[in-house]
């Protein structure tokens, strides 16, 4: 696929096979993430790559427990409301049981923390598509960045005390009949463009 095709056919995958992502493919994905542009060429994005099934299970349970203890409030972001409701039913696996979760973190107080991490995540999702792997942006760990239990857990995995959790993604082999990601082009109805000539 050329760059345009990779961009236009990238869609979120939310159903994965249990199979591991081959090391060479994962390395290419991380290479793409590390090559992303960053403010002032600071290169402070930290990529925490979680592959341990035990850790993924524990983290998913912790995230589910944490959201299930929250209350849906009027005016709350729609996706957050959906997550709290799913967690309260006990069936919320924020990582969709993917074999790999990549968490990006950056320095607390660095103004481009989220922008740098989001650029890295997009590069990695595009590279995943190029490699016939499915991926999905994951926001829940960012939402829980200030939750003490979640932070403690991530710090045990390698998150530094001076880092804030920004964007995350999951990647794996898509659970589809042909094993390829679902690549239907998404109809774009928003995102207006204004030309100033
Ligand atoms: C900032 C951001 C946060 C997102 N958070 C989540 C998430 O937590 N869980 C999820 O399943 N998808 C998440 N998504 C994926 C969007 O739902 C998805 O990109 C959008 O619906 C368009 O669909 P597509 O990516 O398949 O084209 C997120 C995407 C972005 C850019």
mmCIF file with all atom_site columns, N, CA and C and ligand atoms in Angstrom, residues 10-12 14 96 136-140 143 186, ligand 1:
data_model
loop_
_atom_site.group_PDB
_atom_site.id
_atom_site.type_symbol
_atom_site.label_atom_id
_atom_site.label_alt_id
_atom_site.label_comp_id
_atom_site.label_asym_id
_atom_site.label_entity_id
_atom_site.label_seq_id
_atom_site.pdbx_PDB_ins_code
_atom_site.Cartn_x
_atom_site.Cartn_y
_atom_site.Cartn_z
_atom_site.occupancy
_atom_site.B_iso_or_equiv
_atom_site.pdbx_formal_charge
_atom_site.auth_seq_id
_atom_site.auth_comp_id
_atom_site.auth_asym_id
_atom_site.auth_atom_id
_atom_site.pdbx_PDB_model_num
ATOM   1  N N   . UNK A 1 10  ? -6.902  2.646  7.291  1.00 0.00 ? 10  UNK A N   1
ATOM   2  C CA  . UNK A 1 10  ? -6.717  2.370  8.724  1.00 0.00 ? 10  UNK A CA  1
ATOM   3  C C   . UNK A 1 10  ? -8.035  2.553  9.453  1.00 0.00 ? 10  UNK A C   1
ATOM   4  N N   . UNK A 1 11  ? -8.483  1.509  10.081 1.00 0.00 ? 11  UNK A N   1
ATOM   5  C CA  . UNK A 1 11  ? -9.693  1.581  10.911 1.00 0.00 ? 11  UNK A CA  1
ATOM   6  C C   . UNK A 1 11  ? -9.386  0.941  12.257 1.00 0.00 ? 11  UNK A C   1
ATOM   7  N N   . UNK A 1 12  ? -10.192 1.273  13.254 1.00 0.00 ? 12  UNK A N   1
ATOM   8  C CA  . UNK A 1 12  ? -9.958  0.660  14.567 1.00 0.00 ? 12  UNK A CA  1
ATOM   9  C C   . UNK A 1 12  ? -10.355 -0.814 14.544 1.00 0.00 ? 12  UNK A C   1
ATOM   10 N N   . UNK A 1 14  ? -11.198 -3.941 17.123 1.00 0.00 ? 14  UNK A N   1
ATOM   11 C CA  . UNK A 1 14  ? -11.547 -4.148 18.543 1.00 0.00 ? 14  UNK A CA  1
ATOM   12 C C   . UNK A 1 14  ? -11.763 -5.623 18.879 1.00 0.00 ? 14  UNK A C   1
ATOM   13 N N   . UNK A 1 96  ? -9.517  -4.563 24.916 1.00 0.00 ? 96  UNK A N   1
ATOM   14 C CA  . UNK A 1 96  ? -10.142 -5.497 23.963 1.00 0.00 ? 96  UNK A CA  1
ATOM   15 C C   . UNK A 1 96  ? -9.402  -6.834 23.892 1.00 0.00 ? 96  UNK A C   1
ATOM   16 N N   . UNK A 1 136 ? -5.972  -0.054 17.759 1.00 0.00 ? 136 UNK A N   1
ATOM   17 C CA  . UNK A 1 136 ? -7.009  0.890  18.209 1.00 0.00 ? 136 UNK A CA  1
ATOM   18 C C   . UNK A 1 136 ? -6.418  1.838  19.243 1.00 0.00 ? 136 UNK A C   1
ATOM   19 N N   . UNK A 1 137 ? -6.754  3.107  19.118 1.00 0.00 ? 137 UNK A N   1
ATOM   20 C CA  . UNK A 1 137 ? -6.363  4.129  20.108 1.00 0.00 ? 137 UNK A CA  1
ATOM   21 C C   . UNK A 1 137 ? -7.121  3.822  21.403 1.00 0.00 ? 137 UNK A C   1
ATOM   22 N N   . UNK A 1 138 ? -6.462  3.961  22.517 1.00 0.00 ? 138 UNK A N   1
ATOM   23 C CA  . UNK A 1 138 ? -7.075  3.659  23.813 1.00 0.00 ? 138 UNK A CA  1
ATOM   24 C C   . UNK A 1 138 ? -6.864  4.856  24.745 1.00 0.00 ? 138 UNK A C   1
ATOM   25 N N   . UNK A 1 139 ? -7.946  5.361  25.300 1.00 0.00 ? 139 UNK A N   1
ATOM   26 C CA  . UNK A 1 139 ? -7.857  6.602  26.087 1.00 0.00 ? 139 UNK A CA  1
ATOM   27 C C   . UNK A 1 139 ? -7.958  6.414  27.601 1.00 0.00 ? 139 UNK A C   1
ATOM   28 N N   . UNK A 1 140 ? -8.380  5.235  28.047 1.00 0.00 ? 140 UNK A N   1
ATOM   29 C CA  . UNK A 1 140 ? -8.742  5.099  29.466 1.00 0.00 ? 140 UNK A CA  1
ATOM   30 C C   . UNK A 1 140 ? -7.579  5.347  30.420 1.00 0.00 ? 140 UNK A C   1
ATOM   31 N N   . UNK A 1 143 ? -7.280  8.982  30.933 1.00 0.00 ? 143 UNK A N   1
ATOM   32 C CA  . UNK A 1 143 ? -8.330  9.484  31.825 1.00 0.00 ? 143 UNK A CA  1
ATOM   33 C C   . UNK A 1 143 ? -7.987  9.191  33.288 1.00 0.00 ? 143 UNK A C   1
ATOM   34 N N   . UNK A 1 186 ? -13.802 5.011  5.876  1.00 0.00 ? 186 UNK A N   1
ATOM   35 C CA  . UNK A 1 186 ? -14.798 5.714  6.697  1.00 0.00 ? 186 UNK A CA  1
ATOM   36 C C   . UNK A 1 186 ? -15.274 6.957  5.955  1.00 0.00 ? 186 UNK A C   1
HETATM 37 C C1  . LIG B 2 .   ? -8.161  10.802 20.971 1.00 0.00 ? 1   LIG B C1  1
HETATM 38 C C2  . LIG B 2 .   ? -8.847  9.494  20.650 1.00 0.00 ? 1   LIG B C2  1
HETATM 39 C C3  . LIG B 2 .   ? -9.327  8.703  21.672 1.00 0.00 ? 1   LIG B C3  1
HETATM 40 C C4  . LIG B 2 .   ? -9.912  7.466  21.395 1.00 0.00 ? 1   LIG B C4  1
HETATM 41 N N1  . LIG B 2 .   ? -10.245 6.638  22.425 1.00 0.00 ? 1   LIG B N1  1
HETATM 42 C C5  . LIG B 2 .   ? -10.721 5.409  22.159 1.00 0.00 ? 1   LIG B C5  1
HETATM 43 C C6  . LIG B 2 .   ? -10.940 4.478  23.205 1.00 0.00 ? 1   LIG B C6  1
HETATM 44 O O1  . LIG B 2 .   ? -10.660 4.729  24.366 1.00 0.00 ? 1   LIG B O1  1
HETATM 45 N N2  . LIG B 2 .   ? -11.445 3.264  22.885 1.00 0.00 ? 1   LIG B N2  1
HETATM 46 C C7  . LIG B 2 .   ? -11.774 2.932  21.593 1.00 0.00 ? 1   LIG B C7  1
HETATM 47 O O2  . LIG B 2 .   ? -12.265 1.836  21.370 1.00 0.00 ? 1   LIG B O2  1
HETATM 48 N N3  . LIG B 2 .   ? -11.540 3.780  20.581 1.00 0.00 ? 1   LIG B N3  1
HETATM 49 C C8  . LIG B 2 .   ? -11.007 5.001  20.824 1.00 0.00 ? 1   LIG B C8  1
HETATM 50 N N4  . LIG B 2 .   ? -10.715 5.858  19.794 1.00 0.00 ? 1   LIG B N4  1
HETATM 51 C C9  . LIG B 2 .   ? -11.002 5.447  18.407 1.00 0.00 ? 1   LIG B C9  1
HETATM 52 C C10 . LIG B 2 .   ? -12.167 6.218  17.785 1.00 0.00 ? 1   LIG B C10 1
HETATM 53 O O3  . LIG B 2 .   ? -13.377 5.768  18.347 1.00 0.00 ? 1   LIG B O3  1
HETATM 54 C C11 . LIG B 2 .   ? -12.129 6.003  16.260 1.00 0.00 ? 1   LIG B C11 1
HETATM 55 O O4  . LIG B 2 .   ? -10.904 6.460  15.746 1.00 0.00 ? 1   LIG B O4  1
HETATM 56 C C12 . LIG B 2 .   ? -13.273 6.710  15.534 1.00 0.00 ? 1   LIG B C12 1
HETATM 57 O O5  . LIG B 2 .   ? -14.526 6.195  15.915 1.00 0.00 ? 1   LIG B O5  1
HETATM 58 C C13 . LIG B 2 .   ? -13.141 6.581  14.004 1.00 0.00 ? 1   LIG B C13 1
HETATM 59 O O6  . LIG B 2 .   ? -13.122 5.221  13.610 1.00 0.00 ? 1   LIG B O6  1
HETATM 60 P P1  . LIG B 2 .   ? -11.879 4.560  12.835 1.00 0.00 ? 1   LIG B P1  1
HETATM 61 O O7  . LIG B 2 .   ? -10.649 4.821  13.648 1.00 0.00 ? 1   LIG B O7  1
HETATM 62 O O8  . LIG B 2 .   ? -12.216 3.106  12.728 1.00 0.00 ? 1   LIG B O8  1
HETATM 63 O O9  . LIG B 2 .   ? -11.785 5.210  11.489 1.00 0.00 ? 1   LIG B O9  1
HETATM 64 C C14 . LIG B 2 .   ? -10.095 7.069  20.042 1.00 0.00 ? 1   LIG B C14 1
HETATM 65 C C15 . LIG B 2 .   ? -9.595  7.875  19.013 1.00 0.00 ? 1   LIG B C15 1
HETATM 66 C C16 . LIG B 2 .   ? -8.947  9.052  19.323 1.00 0.00 ? 1   LIG B C16 1
HETATM 67 C C17 . LIG B 2 .   ? -8.342  9.860  18.199 1.00 0.00 ? 1   LIG B C17 1
#
